[in-house]
PDB file of C-alpha atoms in Angstrom:
ATOM      1  CA  UNK A  13       8.730  28.883 -18.027  1.00 53.00           C
ATOM      2  CA  UNK A  14      11.242  30.611 -15.773  1.00 67.00           C
ATOM      3  CA  UNK A  15      13.508  31.804 -18.552  1.00 71.00           C
ATOM      4  CA  UNK A  16      15.603  28.629 -18.408  1.00 76.00           C
ATOM      5  CA  UNK A  17      16.756  26.798 -21.480  1.00 79.00           C
ATOM      6  CA  UNK A  18      15.156  23.332 -21.433  1.00 79.00           C
ATOM      7  CA  UNK A  19      17.995  21.732 -23.402  1.00 84.00           C
ATOM      8  CA  UNK A  20      20.632  23.152 -21.084  1.00 83.00           C
ATOM      9  CA  UNK A  21      18.708  22.016 -17.994  1.00 83.00           C
ATOM     10  CA  UNK A  22      18.234  18.539 -19.479  1.00 84.00           C
ATOM     11  CA  UNK A  23      21.949  18.211 -20.198  1.00 84.00           C
ATOM     12  CA  UNK A  24      22.801  19.460 -16.696  1.00 86.00           C
ATOM     13  CA  UNK A  25      20.482  16.963 -15.020  1.00 83.00           C
ATOM     14  CA  UNK A  26      21.861  14.101 -17.132  1.00 82.00           C
ATOM     15  CA  UNK A  27      25.409  15.053 -16.165  1.00 84.00           C
ATOM     16  CA  UNK A  28      24.506  15.196 -12.472  1.00 83.00           C
ATOM     17  CA  UNK A  29      22.707  11.826 -12.639  1.00 81.00           C
ATOM     18  CA  UNK A  30      25.706  10.242 -14.356  1.00 81.00           C
ATOM     19  CA  UNK A  31      28.258  11.363 -11.764  1.00 77.00           C
ATOM     20  CA  UNK A  32      29.790   8.714  -9.570  1.00 75.00           C
ATOM     21  CA  UNK A  33      29.108   9.102  -5.854  1.00 69.00           C
ATOM     22  CA  UNK A  34      31.955  10.615  -3.876  1.00 76.00           C
ATOM     23  CA  UNK A  35      30.802   9.452  -0.461  1.00 75.00           C
ATOM     24  CA  UNK A  36      32.366   6.383   1.183  1.00 80.00           C
ATOM     25  CA  UNK A  37      30.465   3.144   0.759  1.00 78.00           C
ATOM     26  CA  UNK A  38      29.097   3.024   4.299  1.00 82.00           C
ATOM     27  CA  UNK A  39      27.639   6.557   3.973  1.00 85.00           C
ATOM     28  CA  UNK A  40      25.933   5.626   0.708  1.00 78.00           C
ATOM     29  CA  UNK A  41      24.601   2.434   2.322  1.00 83.00           C
ATOM     30  CA  UNK A  42      23.352   4.436   5.312  1.00 87.00           C
ATOM     31  CA  UNK A  43      21.429   6.861   3.097  1.00 85.00           C
ATOM     32  CA  UNK A  44      20.052   3.988   1.033  1.00 84.00           C
ATOM     33  CA  UNK A  45      18.829   2.175   4.146  1.00 85.00           C
ATOM     34  CA  UNK A  46      17.413   5.427   5.523  1.00 87.00           C
ATOM     35  CA  UNK A  47      15.505   5.937   2.274  1.00 86.00           C
ATOM     36  CA  UNK A  48      13.995   2.459   2.484  1.00 85.00           C
ATOM     37  CA  UNK A  49      13.189   2.981   6.174  1.00 82.00           C
ATOM     38  CA  UNK A  50      11.298   6.201   5.415  1.00 86.00           C
ATOM     39  CA  UNK A  51       9.720   5.045   2.154  1.00 88.00           C
ATOM     40  CA  UNK A  52       8.255   1.730   3.382  1.00 82.00           C
ATOM     41  CA  UNK A  53       5.802   3.184   5.932  1.00 82.00           C
ATOM     42  CA  UNK A  54       4.785   5.914   3.499  1.00 88.00           C
ATOM     43  CA  UNK A  55       4.109   3.326   0.798  1.00 88.00           C
ATOM     44  CA  UNK A  56       2.022   1.257   3.218  1.00 84.00           C
ATOM     45  CA  UNK A  57       0.113   4.374   4.288  1.00 88.00           C
ATOM     46  CA  UNK A  58      -0.656   5.159   0.658  1.00 92.00           C
ATOM     47  CA  UNK A  59      -1.834   1.602   0.093  1.00 90.00           C
ATOM     48  CA  UNK A  60      -4.047   1.730   3.208  1.00 90.00           C
ATOM     49  CA  UNK A  61      -5.661   5.036   2.188  1.00 93.00           C
ATOM     50  CA  UNK A  62      -6.232   3.967  -1.423  1.00 94.00           C
ATOM     51  CA  UNK A  63      -7.566   0.529  -0.566  1.00 94.00           C
ATOM     52  CA  UNK A  64      -9.665   1.931   2.272  1.00 95.00           C
ATOM     53  CA  UNK A  65     -11.262   4.421  -0.102  1.00 95.00           C
ATOM     54  CA  UNK A  66     -12.168   1.518  -2.377  1.00 96.00           C
ATOM     55  CA  UNK A  67     -13.629  -0.452   0.533  1.00 96.00           C
ATOM     56  CA  UNK A  68     -15.661   2.541   1.709  1.00 96.00           C
ATOM     57  CA  UNK A  69     -16.925   3.133  -1.837  1.00 95.00           C
ATOM     58  CA  UNK A  70     -18.109  -0.486  -2.034  1.00 96.00           C
ATOM     59  CA  UNK A  71     -19.739  -0.120   1.374  1.00 96.00           C
ATOM     60  CA  UNK A  72     -21.572   3.015   0.257  1.00 95.00           C
ATOM     61  CA  UNK A  73     -22.859   1.151  -2.794  1.00 95.00           C
ATOM     62  CA  UNK A  74     -24.222  -1.466  -0.378  1.00 94.00           C
ATOM     63  CA  UNK A  75     -26.054   1.157   1.633  1.00 92.00           C
ATOM     64  CA  UNK A  76     -23.611   2.062   4.399  1.00 92.00           C
ATOM     65  CA  UNK A  77     -23.709   5.517   5.915  1.00 88.00           C
ATOM     66  CA  UNK A  78     -20.268   6.351   7.272  1.00 90.00           C
ATOM     67  CA  UNK A  79     -17.934   9.303   6.938  1.00 91.00           C
ATOM     68  CA  UNK A  80     -14.405   9.012   5.638  1.00 91.00           C
ATOM     69  CA  UNK A  81     -12.953  10.251   8.930  1.00 93.00           C
ATOM     70  CA  UNK A  82     -14.895   7.754  11.033  1.00 94.00           C
ATOM     71  CA  UNK A  83     -14.050   4.927   8.634  1.00 94.00           C
ATOM     72  CA  UNK A  84     -10.291   5.504   8.680  1.00 94.00           C
ATOM     73  CA  UNK A  85     -10.140   6.202  12.412  1.00 93.00           C
ATOM     74  CA  UNK A  86     -11.861   2.877  13.114  1.00 92.00           C
ATOM     75  CA  UNK A  87     -10.069   0.707  10.561  1.00 91.00           C
ATOM     76  CA  UNK A  88      -6.661   1.986  11.679  1.00 91.00           C
ATOM     77  CA  UNK A  89      -6.880  -0.299  14.714  1.00 91.00           C
ATOM     78  CA  UNK A  90      -6.987  -3.321  12.421  1.00 90.00           C
ATOM     79  CA  UNK A  91      -3.302  -2.887  11.607  1.00 86.00           C
ATOM     80  CA  UNK A  92      -2.118  -3.152  15.200  1.00 87.00           C
ATOM     81  CA  UNK A  93      -1.338  -6.905  14.898  1.00 87.00           C
ATOM     82  CA  UNK A  94       1.140  -6.092  12.125  1.00 83.00           C
ATOM     83  CA  UNK A  95       3.499  -4.822  14.812  1.00 83.00           C
ATOM     84  CA  UNK A  96       4.348  -8.493  15.318  1.00 82.00           C
ATOM     85  CA  UNK A  97       6.393  -8.067  12.137  1.00 79.00           C
ATOM     86  CA  UNK A  98       9.352  -7.146  14.329  1.00 80.00           C
ATOM     87  CA  UNK A  99       9.556 -10.850  15.225  1.00 80.00           C
ATOM     88  CA  UNK A 100      10.059 -11.946  11.605  1.00 80.00           C
ATOM     89  CA  UNK A 101      13.893 -12.191  11.831  1.00 81.00           C
ATOM     90  CA  UNK A 102      13.629 -14.798  14.634  1.00 83.00           C
ATOM     91  CA  UNK A 103      14.186 -18.270  13.117  1.00 85.00           C
ATOM     92  CA  UNK A 104      11.253 -20.627  13.479  1.00 83.00           C
ATOM     93  CA  UNK A 105       9.023 -18.090  15.206  1.00 85.00           C
ATOM     94  CA  UNK A 106       9.210 -15.326  12.614  1.00 84.00           C
ATOM     95  CA  UNK A 107       7.041 -16.863   9.916  1.00 87.00           C
ATOM     96  CA  UNK A 108       4.469 -17.942  12.503  1.00 90.00           C
ATOM     97  CA  UNK A 109       4.313 -14.422  13.946  1.00 88.00           C
ATOM     98  CA  UNK A 110       3.958 -12.948  10.462  1.00 88.00           C
ATOM     99  CA  UNK A 111       1.155 -15.366   9.588  1.00 91.00           C
ATOM    100  CA  UNK A 112      -0.660 -14.655  12.858  1.00 91.00           C
ATOM    101  CA  UNK A 113      -0.223 -10.912  12.346  1.00 90.00           C
ATOM    102  CA  UNK A 114      -1.576 -11.022   8.796  1.00 91.00           C
ATOM    103  CA  UNK A 115      -4.576 -13.185   9.632  1.00 94.00           C
ATOM    104  CA  UNK A 116      -5.373 -11.152  12.744  1.00 93.00           C
ATOM    105  CA  UNK A 117      -5.106  -7.915  10.826  1.00 92.00           C
ATOM    106  CA  UNK A 118      -7.399  -9.114   8.025  1.00 93.00           C
ATOM    107  CA  UNK A 119     -10.002 -10.397  10.496  1.00 95.00           C
ATOM    108  CA  UNK A 120      -9.882  -7.175  12.506  1.00 95.00           C
ATOM    109  CA  UNK A 121     -10.188  -5.127   9.310  1.00 95.00           C
ATOM    110  CA  UNK A 122     -13.299  -7.039   8.240  1.00 96.00           C
ATOM    111  CA  UNK A 123     -14.790  -6.647  11.725  1.00 96.00           C
ATOM    112  CA  UNK A 124     -13.964  -2.939  11.889  1.00 95.00           C
ATOM    113  CA  UNK A 125     -15.529  -2.373   8.451  1.00 95.00           C
ATOM    114  CA  UNK A 126     -18.619  -4.178   9.700  1.00 95.00           C
ATOM    115  CA  UNK A 127     -18.713  -2.055  12.859  1.00 95.00           C
ATOM    116  CA  UNK A 128     -18.168   1.333  11.247  1.00 95.00           C
ATOM    117  CA  UNK A 129     -20.495   0.813   8.275  1.00 95.00           C
ATOM    118  CA  UNK A 130     -23.240  -1.111  10.044  1.00 94.00           C
ATOM    119  CA  UNK A 131     -23.141  -3.874   7.423  1.00 95.00           C
ATOM    120  CA  UNK A 132     -23.285  -7.563   8.293  1.00 94.00           C
ATOM    121  CA  UNK A 133     -20.129  -9.686   8.198  1.00 94.00           C
ATOM    122  CA  UNK A 134     -20.741 -11.174   4.755  1.00 95.00           C
ATOM    123  CA  UNK A 135     -21.314  -7.797   3.119  1.00 96.00           C
ATOM    124  CA  UNK A 136     -18.265  -6.421   4.919  1.00 95.00           C
ATOM    125  CA  UNK A 137     -16.182  -9.313   3.605  1.00 96.00           C
ATOM    126  CA  UNK A 138     -17.405  -8.542   0.085  1.00 96.00           C
ATOM    127  CA  UNK A 139     -16.534  -4.856   0.574  1.00 96.00           C
ATOM    128  CA  UNK A 140     -13.034  -5.781   1.722  1.00 96.00           C
ATOM    129  CA  UNK A 141     -12.340  -8.271  -1.082  1.00 96.00           C
ATOM    130  CA  UNK A 142     -13.962  -6.450  -4.007  1.00 96.00           C
ATOM    131  CA  UNK A 143     -11.408  -3.611  -4.477  1.00 96.00           C
ATOM    132  CA  UNK A 144      -8.561  -6.140  -4.549  1.00 95.00           C
ATOM    133  CA  UNK A 145     -10.429  -8.336  -7.033  1.00 97.00           C
ATOM    134  CA  UNK A 146     -11.136  -5.342  -9.271  1.00 96.00           C
ATOM    135  CA  UNK A 147      -7.521  -4.200  -9.122  1.00 95.00           C
ATOM    136  CA  UNK A 148      -6.218  -7.695  -9.876  1.00 96.00           C
ATOM    137  CA  UNK A 149      -8.647  -8.081 -12.787  1.00 97.00           C
ATOM    138  CA  UNK A 150      -7.601  -4.755 -14.301  1.00 97.00           C
ATOM    139  CA  UNK A 151      -3.948  -5.653 -13.781  1.00 96.00           C
ATOM    140  CA  UNK A 152      -4.456  -9.044 -15.477  1.00 97.00           C
ATOM    141  CA  UNK A 153      -6.193  -7.407 -18.447  1.00 97.00           C
ATOM    142  CA  UNK A 154      -3.412  -4.822 -18.788  1.00 96.00           C
ATOM    143  CA  UNK A 155      -0.723  -7.513 -18.481  1.00 96.00           C
ATOM    144  CA  UNK A 156      -2.505  -9.621 -21.089  1.00 95.00           C
ATOM    145  CA  UNK A 157      -2.732  -6.683 -23.461  1.00 96.00           C
ATOM    146  CA  UNK A 158       0.939  -5.880 -22.940  1.00 94.00           C
ATOM    147  CA  UNK A 159       1.914  -9.517 -23.468  1.00 94.00           C
ATOM    148  CA  UNK A 160      -0.224  -9.727 -26.599  1.00 93.00           C
ATOM    149  CA  UNK A 161       1.367  -6.577 -28.000  1.00 92.00           C
ATOM    150  CA  UNK A 162       4.818  -7.915 -27.113  1.00 90.00           C
ATOM    151  CA  UNK A 163       4.197 -11.254 -28.829  1.00 92.00           C
ATOM    152  CA  UNK A 164       2.613  -9.692 -31.920  1.00 90.00           C
ATOM    153  CA  UNK A 165       5.629  -7.430 -32.254  1.00 77.00           C
TER     154      UNK A 165
END
């Protein structure tokens, strides 16, 4: 493509990937922790956008009239209780805070979907649960097919 030899580039990349790190252990640990710190919110943002698109699609199939911008700007407030996750390391209180945060966030998400789409609570609950059920079903089918192929050899 750019006049580069693919075999040479492949060998070069394999050599670079196989090199041992020359940084002290604490520097490598710092960069590893920094990578997790940056990657976790981005992964959650991706999950929120993908799942939200599925919820909005279900809502449109049920007759809702809402724009993507209005939907995401309203449902973003549902994740505010998840800030209680900073209390998770506290013994005894952490799991209770996490449970409260998760339940509050789910209830606020269902209510915000109901508000922004104009659907009733039951239809909003269906819209919220359906993308997860579809994803889990497809995952179970794929896992079953993989397991069947693995067992059959």
